[in-house]
Amino acid sequence: MRAIKLVTNTIDIPFEDEKGKVLFTLHFDRTDENKKRIMKSFEELDKKMKTLTAKKEDEITLDEGVAFLKETTDELLGEGSFEKMYEVNPSFDIVAKYLYQIMIGIKEEFEEEDLKAVESKYLG
């Protein structure tokens, strides 16, 4: 019998500079628990954003925004992930865009896996 090749259990998220050099790579562990957590995080992120945006703009401090972003990022990608992104781009807006891109990319990976499973089951 042929050996079964193990499938990697992480989604690598490389960060490159403008020359294409990888500065660092974050990892998302694709366990069932984390998959449920990221889907729940989409909902929680939406609730937290509504809470923040319900405040008048002048009541929201940059520190509140950064703390919220740090908590969300580290919860999804592991402790220290926020600091890595913020170190290369110390901007709340830019790191928020990174996190959004990461979450969408992870969701797309899961959807692609689900589609492949359906294709394999019914067309394979």
Short mmCIF file of N, CA and C in Angstrom, two decimals:
data_model
loop_
_atom_site.label_atom_id
_atom_site.label_comp_id
_atom_site.label_asym_id
_atom_site.label_seq_id
_atom_site.Cartn_x
_atom_site.Cartn_y
_atom_site.Cartn_z
N MET A 1 0.84 -1.18 0.00
CA MET A 1 0.00 0.00 0.00
C MET A 1 0.89 1.24 0.00
N ARG A 2 0.44 2.24 -0.71
CA ARG A 2 1.16 3.51 -0.75
C ARG A 2 0.98 4.26 0.57
N ALA A 3 1.99 5.01 0.91
CA ALA A 3 1.92 5.84 2.10
C ALA A 3 0.91 6.96 1.88
N ILE A 4 0.24 7.33 2.93
CA ILE A 4 -0.71 8.44 2.86
C ILE A 4 0.03 9.71 3.22
N LYS A 5 -0.02 10.64 2.31
CA LYS A 5 0.66 11.91 2.53
C LYS A 5 -0.24 12.81 3.37
N LEU A 6 0.29 13.25 4.49
CA LEU A 6 -0.47 14.11 5.38
C LEU A 6 -0.68 15.48 4.76
N VAL A 7 -1.87 16.00 4.98
CA VAL A 7 -2.21 17.33 4.50
C VAL A 7 -1.79 18.33 5.58
N THR A 8 -1.19 19.43 5.15
CA THR A 8 -0.78 20.44 6.12
C THR A 8 -2.00 21.00 6.82
N ASN A 9 -1.85 21.26 8.09
CA ASN A 9 -2.96 21.72 8.90
C ASN A 9 -2.93 23.22 9.13
N THR A 10 -2.07 23.93 8.41
CA THR A 10 -2.01 25.38 8.58
C THR A 10 -2.16 26.08 7.24
N ILE A 11 -2.67 27.28 7.33
CA ILE A 11 -2.70 28.17 6.18
C ILE A 11 -1.62 29.20 6.45
N ASP A 12 -0.63 29.25 5.58
CA ASP A 12 0.46 30.21 5.73
C ASP A 12 0.05 31.54 5.12
N ILE A 13 0.39 32.60 5.83
CA ILE A 13 0.05 33.96 5.40
C ILE A 13 1.35 34.77 5.35
N PRO A 14 2.04 34.72 4.21
CA PRO A 14 3.31 35.45 4.11
C PRO A 14 3.09 36.94 3.88
N PHE A 15 3.96 37.73 4.47
CA PHE A 15 3.97 39.18 4.28
C PHE A 15 5.25 39.52 3.54
N GLU A 16 5.10 40.12 2.36
CA GLU A 16 6.25 40.45 1.51
C GLU A 16 6.43 41.96 1.42
N ASP A 17 7.69 42.37 1.24
CA ASP A 17 7.94 43.78 0.97
C ASP A 17 7.71 44.04 -0.51
N GLU A 18 7.93 45.27 -0.94
CA GLU A 18 7.67 45.64 -2.34
C GLU A 18 8.55 44.91 -3.33
N LYS A 19 9.66 44.31 -2.87
CA LYS A 19 10.56 43.56 -3.75
C LYS A 19 10.24 42.07 -3.77
N GLY A 20 9.22 41.67 -3.01
CA GLY A 20 8.83 40.26 -2.99
C GLY A 20 9.54 39.44 -1.93
N LYS A 21 10.34 40.08 -1.08
CA LYS A 21 11.05 39.37 -0.02
C LYS A 21 10.07 39.13 1.15
N VAL A 22 9.98 37.88 1.59
CA VAL A 22 9.09 37.56 2.70
C VAL A 22 9.71 38.08 4.00
N LEU A 23 8.98 38.97 4.68
CA LEU A 23 9.44 39.56 5.93
C LEU A 23 9.10 38.66 7.12
N PHE A 24 7.91 38.10 7.08
CA PHE A 24 7.48 37.16 8.11
C PHE A 24 6.25 36.44 7.59
N THR A 25 5.92 35.34 8.24
CA THR A 25 4.76 34.56 7.85
C THR A 25 3.93 34.26 9.10
N LEU A 26 2.66 34.59 9.01
CA LEU A 26 1.73 34.22 10.07
C LEU A 26 1.07 32.90 9.66
N HIS A 27 0.50 32.22 10.63
CA HIS A 27 -0.08 30.91 10.34
C HIS A 27 -1.47 30.82 10.98
N PHE A 28 -2.38 30.25 10.24
CA PHE A 28 -3.70 29.96 10.78
C PHE A 28 -3.84 28.46 10.85
N ASP A 29 -4.07 27.95 12.04
CA ASP A 29 -4.23 26.52 12.26
C ASP A 29 -5.66 26.15 11.88
N ARG A 30 -5.80 25.29 10.87
CA ARG A 30 -7.12 25.00 10.34
C ARG A 30 -7.83 23.83 11.01
N THR A 31 -7.70 23.73 12.30
CA THR A 31 -8.45 22.71 13.04
C THR A 31 -9.94 23.05 13.00
N ASP A 32 -10.77 22.07 13.28
CA ASP A 32 -12.21 22.32 13.31
C ASP A 32 -12.55 23.41 14.32
N GLU A 33 -11.87 23.38 15.46
CA GLU A 33 -12.11 24.38 16.49
C GLU A 33 -11.82 25.79 15.97
N ASN A 34 -10.70 25.95 15.28
CA ASN A 34 -10.34 27.27 14.75
C ASN A 34 -11.26 27.69 13.61
N LYS A 35 -11.71 26.71 12.83
CA LYS A 35 -12.65 27.02 11.75
C LYS A 35 -13.94 27.59 12.33
N LYS A 36 -14.44 26.95 13.39
CA LYS A 36 -15.65 27.45 14.06
C LYS A 36 -15.37 28.84 14.65
N ARG A 37 -14.17 28.99 15.22
CA ARG A 37 -13.82 30.25 15.87
C ARG A 37 -13.75 31.40 14.86
N ILE A 38 -13.21 31.14 13.67
CA ILE A 38 -13.12 32.24 12.70
C ILE A 38 -14.50 32.62 12.20
N MET A 39 -15.37 31.64 12.02
CA MET A 39 -16.73 31.97 11.59
C MET A 39 -17.45 32.77 12.69
N LYS A 40 -17.23 32.37 13.94
CA LYS A 40 -17.81 33.11 15.06
C LYS A 40 -17.18 34.50 15.16
N SER A 41 -15.88 34.58 14.85
CA SER A 41 -15.19 35.87 14.91
C SER A 41 -15.75 36.86 13.91
N PHE A 42 -16.20 36.38 12.74
CA PHE A 42 -16.84 37.27 11.78
C PHE A 42 -18.05 37.93 12.43
N GLU A 43 -18.84 37.13 13.14
CA GLU A 43 -20.04 37.65 13.81
C GLU A 43 -19.65 38.61 14.94
N GLU A 44 -18.67 38.20 15.76
CA GLU A 44 -18.24 39.04 16.88
C GLU A 44 -17.61 40.34 16.39
N LEU A 45 -16.84 40.24 15.31
CA LEU A 45 -16.21 41.42 14.73
C LEU A 45 -17.29 42.41 14.31
N ASP A 46 -18.34 41.89 13.70
CA ASP A 46 -19.44 42.73 13.26
C ASP A 46 -20.11 43.42 14.46
N LYS A 47 -20.34 42.65 15.54
CA LYS A 47 -20.96 43.23 16.75
C LYS A 47 -20.06 44.30 17.36
N LYS A 48 -18.75 44.00 17.47
CA LYS A 48 -17.82 44.96 18.07
C LYS A 48 -17.72 46.22 17.22
N MET A 49 -17.72 46.03 15.90
CA MET A 49 -17.65 47.20 15.02
C MET A 49 -18.90 48.06 15.19
N LYS A 50 -20.06 47.42 15.34
CA LYS A 50 -21.30 48.18 15.54
C LYS A 50 -21.25 48.94 16.86
N THR A 51 -20.67 48.32 17.88
CA THR A 51 -20.53 48.98 19.18
C THR A 51 -19.62 50.19 19.06
N LEU A 52 -18.50 50.01 18.38
CA LEU A 52 -17.56 51.14 18.21
C LEU A 52 -18.18 52.24 17.36
N THR A 53 -18.85 51.85 16.27
CA THR A 53 -19.40 52.86 15.38
C THR A 53 -20.66 53.52 15.95
N ALA A 54 -21.27 52.90 16.96
CA ALA A 54 -22.43 53.51 17.63
C ALA A 54 -22.00 54.72 18.45
N LYS A 55 -20.75 54.70 18.87
CA LYS A 55 -20.22 55.86 19.60
C LYS A 55 -20.03 57.00 18.61
N LYS A 56 -20.10 58.19 19.13
CA LYS A 56 -19.79 59.33 18.28
C LYS A 56 -18.32 59.26 17.92
N GLU A 57 -18.00 59.69 16.73
CA GLU A 57 -16.63 59.58 16.24
C GLU A 57 -15.61 60.17 17.20
N ASP A 58 -15.95 61.27 17.83
CA ASP A 58 -15.00 61.91 18.74
C ASP A 58 -14.87 61.17 20.07
N GLU A 59 -15.77 60.20 20.34
CA GLU A 59 -15.69 59.40 21.57
C GLU A 59 -14.79 58.17 21.41
N ILE A 60 -14.54 57.78 20.18
CA ILE A 60 -13.70 56.61 19.92
C ILE A 60 -12.25 57.05 19.87
N THR A 61 -11.45 56.46 20.73
CA THR A 61 -10.04 56.82 20.73
C THR A 61 -9.27 55.84 19.85
N LEU A 62 -8.16 56.31 19.38
CA LEU A 62 -7.29 55.43 18.59
C LEU A 62 -6.84 54.24 19.42
N ASP A 63 -6.62 54.48 20.71
CA ASP A 63 -6.21 53.39 21.60
C ASP A 63 -7.28 52.30 21.68
N GLU A 64 -8.56 52.69 21.70
CA GLU A 64 -9.65 51.71 21.72
C GLU A 64 -9.64 50.89 20.44
N GLY A 65 -9.45 51.56 19.34
CA GLY A 65 -9.42 50.87 18.05
C GLY A 65 -8.26 49.91 17.96
N VAL A 66 -7.08 50.34 18.38
CA VAL A 66 -5.88 49.49 18.34
C VAL A 66 -6.06 48.29 19.28
N ALA A 67 -6.60 48.52 20.47
CA ALA A 67 -6.81 47.43 21.43
C ALA A 67 -7.77 46.39 20.87
N PHE A 68 -8.84 46.85 20.25
CA PHE A 68 -9.82 45.96 19.62
C PHE A 68 -9.18 45.15 18.50
N LEU A 69 -8.40 45.82 17.67
CA LEU A 69 -7.73 45.15 16.55
C LEU A 69 -6.70 44.14 17.04
N LYS A 70 -5.95 44.49 18.07
CA LYS A 70 -4.95 43.59 18.64
C LYS A 70 -5.61 42.33 19.19
N GLU A 71 -6.68 42.52 19.96
CA GLU A 71 -7.39 41.39 20.56
C GLU A 71 -7.92 40.44 19.48
N THR A 72 -8.53 41.01 18.45
CA THR A 72 -9.10 40.20 17.37
C THR A 72 -8.01 39.47 16.59
N THR A 73 -6.95 40.17 16.25
CA THR A 73 -5.85 39.58 15.48
C THR A 73 -5.18 38.44 16.24
N ASP A 74 -4.82 38.70 17.49
CA ASP A 74 -4.13 37.67 18.28
C ASP A 74 -5.04 36.48 18.56
N GLU A 75 -6.33 36.71 18.69
CA GLU A 75 -7.28 35.61 18.91
C GLU A 75 -7.32 34.69 17.69
N LEU A 76 -7.29 35.26 16.51
CA LEU A 76 -7.38 34.47 15.28
C LEU A 76 -6.06 33.84 14.85
N LEU A 77 -4.98 34.59 14.99
CA LEU A 77 -3.71 34.16 14.40
C LEU A 77 -2.63 33.82 15.42
N GLY A 78 -2.95 33.95 16.68
CA GLY A 78 -1.98 33.62 17.71
C GLY A 78 -1.35 34.86 18.32
N GLU A 79 -0.97 34.70 19.56
CA GLU A 79 -0.36 35.79 20.33
C GLU A 79 0.86 36.35 19.59
N GLY A 80 0.94 37.67 19.51
CA GLY A 80 2.07 38.33 18.87
C GLY A 80 1.87 38.64 17.40
N SER A 81 0.79 38.13 16.81
CA SER A 81 0.53 38.38 15.38
C SER A 81 0.30 39.85 15.08
N PHE A 82 -0.46 40.50 15.96
CA PHE A 82 -0.73 41.93 15.76
C PHE A 82 0.57 42.72 15.76
N GLU A 83 1.44 42.42 16.74
CA GLU A 83 2.70 43.16 16.86
C GLU A 83 3.55 43.02 15.59
N LYS A 84 3.57 41.84 15.01
CA LYS A 84 4.37 41.63 13.79
C LYS A 84 3.86 42.54 12.67
N MET A 85 2.54 42.61 12.50
CA MET A 85 1.99 43.44 11.44
C MET A 85 2.17 44.92 11.76
N TYR A 86 1.94 45.30 13.02
CA TYR A 86 2.02 46.70 13.42
C TYR A 86 3.46 47.21 13.38
N GLU A 87 4.40 46.31 13.60
CA GLU A 87 5.81 46.68 13.57
C GLU A 87 6.24 47.12 12.16
N VAL A 88 5.77 46.42 11.13
CA VAL A 88 6.16 46.78 9.77
C VAL A 88 5.32 47.92 9.21
N ASN A 89 4.12 48.13 9.79
CA ASN A 89 3.24 49.21 9.35
C ASN A 89 2.47 49.74 10.54
N PRO A 90 3.04 50.66 11.31
CA PRO A 90 2.38 51.13 12.53
C PRO A 90 1.20 52.06 12.24
N SER A 91 0.20 51.50 11.57
CA SER A 91 -1.00 52.26 11.23
C SER A 91 -2.22 51.38 11.49
N PHE A 92 -3.12 51.88 12.30
CA PHE A 92 -4.36 51.17 12.60
C PHE A 92 -5.09 50.80 11.32
N ASP A 93 -5.24 51.77 10.43
CA ASP A 93 -5.99 51.55 9.19
C ASP A 93 -5.38 50.45 8.34
N ILE A 94 -4.06 50.46 8.20
CA ILE A 94 -3.39 49.47 7.35
C ILE A 94 -3.47 48.08 7.97
N VAL A 95 -3.24 47.97 9.27
CA VAL A 95 -3.31 46.66 9.92
C VAL A 95 -4.75 46.13 9.88
N ALA A 96 -5.73 47.01 10.00
CA ALA A 96 -7.13 46.59 9.89
C ALA A 96 -7.40 46.02 8.50
N LYS A 97 -6.83 46.64 7.47
CA LYS A 97 -6.99 46.12 6.10
C LYS A 97 -6.31 44.77 5.95
N TYR A 98 -5.14 44.62 6.56
CA TYR A 98 -4.45 43.32 6.52
C TYR A 98 -5.33 42.24 7.14
N LEU A 99 -5.88 42.53 8.32
CA LEU A 99 -6.71 41.54 9.00
C LEU A 99 -7.94 41.19 8.17
N TYR A 100 -8.54 42.18 7.57
CA TYR A 100 -9.71 41.94 6.72
C TYR A 100 -9.33 41.03 5.55
N GLN A 101 -8.21 41.32 4.90
CA GLN A 101 -7.75 40.49 3.78
C GLN A 101 -7.48 39.06 4.24
N ILE A 102 -6.87 38.91 5.40
CA ILE A 102 -6.57 37.59 5.94
C ILE A 102 -7.85 36.81 6.20
N MET A 103 -8.82 37.45 6.85
CA MET A 103 -10.06 36.76 7.17
C MET A 103 -10.81 36.34 5.91
N ILE A 104 -10.84 37.20 4.93
CA ILE A 104 -11.51 36.87 3.66
C ILE A 104 -10.76 35.72 2.98
N GLY A 105 -9.43 35.77 2.99
CA GLY A 105 -8.63 34.71 2.37
C GLY A 105 -8.84 33.37 3.04
N ILE A 106 -8.91 33.34 4.36
CA ILE A 106 -9.13 32.10 5.10
C ILE A 106 -10.52 31.56 4.78
N LYS A 107 -11.51 32.44 4.78
CA LYS A 107 -12.88 32.02 4.46
C LYS A 107 -12.93 31.43 3.05
N GLU A 108 -12.25 32.06 2.11
CA GLU A 108 -12.22 31.54 0.73
C GLU A 108 -11.55 30.17 0.67
N GLU A 109 -10.49 29.98 1.44
CA GLU A 109 -9.81 28.67 1.48
C GLU A 109 -10.78 27.60 1.95
N PHE A 110 -11.53 27.89 3.01
CA PHE A 110 -12.51 26.93 3.52
C PHE A 110 -13.60 26.65 2.49
N GLU A 111 -14.08 27.69 1.82
CA GLU A 111 -15.12 27.51 0.81
C GLU A 111 -14.59 26.68 -0.36
N GLU A 112 -13.34 26.91 -0.74
CA GLU A 112 -12.72 26.15 -1.83
C GLU A 112 -12.59 24.68 -1.43
N GLU A 113 -12.20 24.43 -0.19
CA GLU A 113 -12.11 23.04 0.30
C GLU A 113 -13.47 22.37 0.27
N ASP A 114 -14.51 23.09 0.69
CA ASP A 114 -15.87 22.54 0.69
C ASP A 114 -16.30 22.22 -0.74
N LEU A 115 -16.01 23.11 -1.67
CA LEU A 115 -16.36 22.89 -3.07
C LEU A 115 -15.64 21.66 -3.63
N LYS A 116 -14.36 21.54 -3.31
CA LYS A 116 -13.60 20.37 -3.78
C LYS A 116 -14.18 19.08 -3.21
N ALA A 117 -14.61 19.11 -1.96
CA ALA A 117 -15.20 17.93 -1.33
C ALA A 117 -16.49 17.54 -2.04
N VAL A 118 -17.33 18.52 -2.36
CA VAL A 118 -18.59 18.25 -3.07
C VAL A 118 -18.30 17.70 -4.47
N GLU A 119 -17.37 18.35 -5.17
CA GLU A 119 -17.00 17.87 -6.51
C GLU A 119 -16.50 16.44 -6.47
N SER A 120 -15.65 16.15 -5.49
CA SER A 120 -15.09 14.82 -5.35
C SER A 120 -16.19 13.80 -5.07
N LYS A 121 -17.13 14.17 -4.23
CA LYS A 121 -18.18 13.25 -3.85
C LYS A 121 -19.13 12.95 -5.02
N TYR A 122 -19.52 13.99 -5.75
CA TYR A 122 -20.55 13.83 -6.77
C TYR A 122 -20.01 13.73 -8.20
N LEU A 123 -18.82 14.26 -8.43
CA LEU A 123 -18.29 14.26 -9.79
C LEU A 123 -17.05 13.37 -9.93
N GLY A 124 -16.48 13.00 -8.79
CA GLY A 124 -15.20 12.30 -8.77
C GLY A 124 -15.31 10.86 -9.07
#
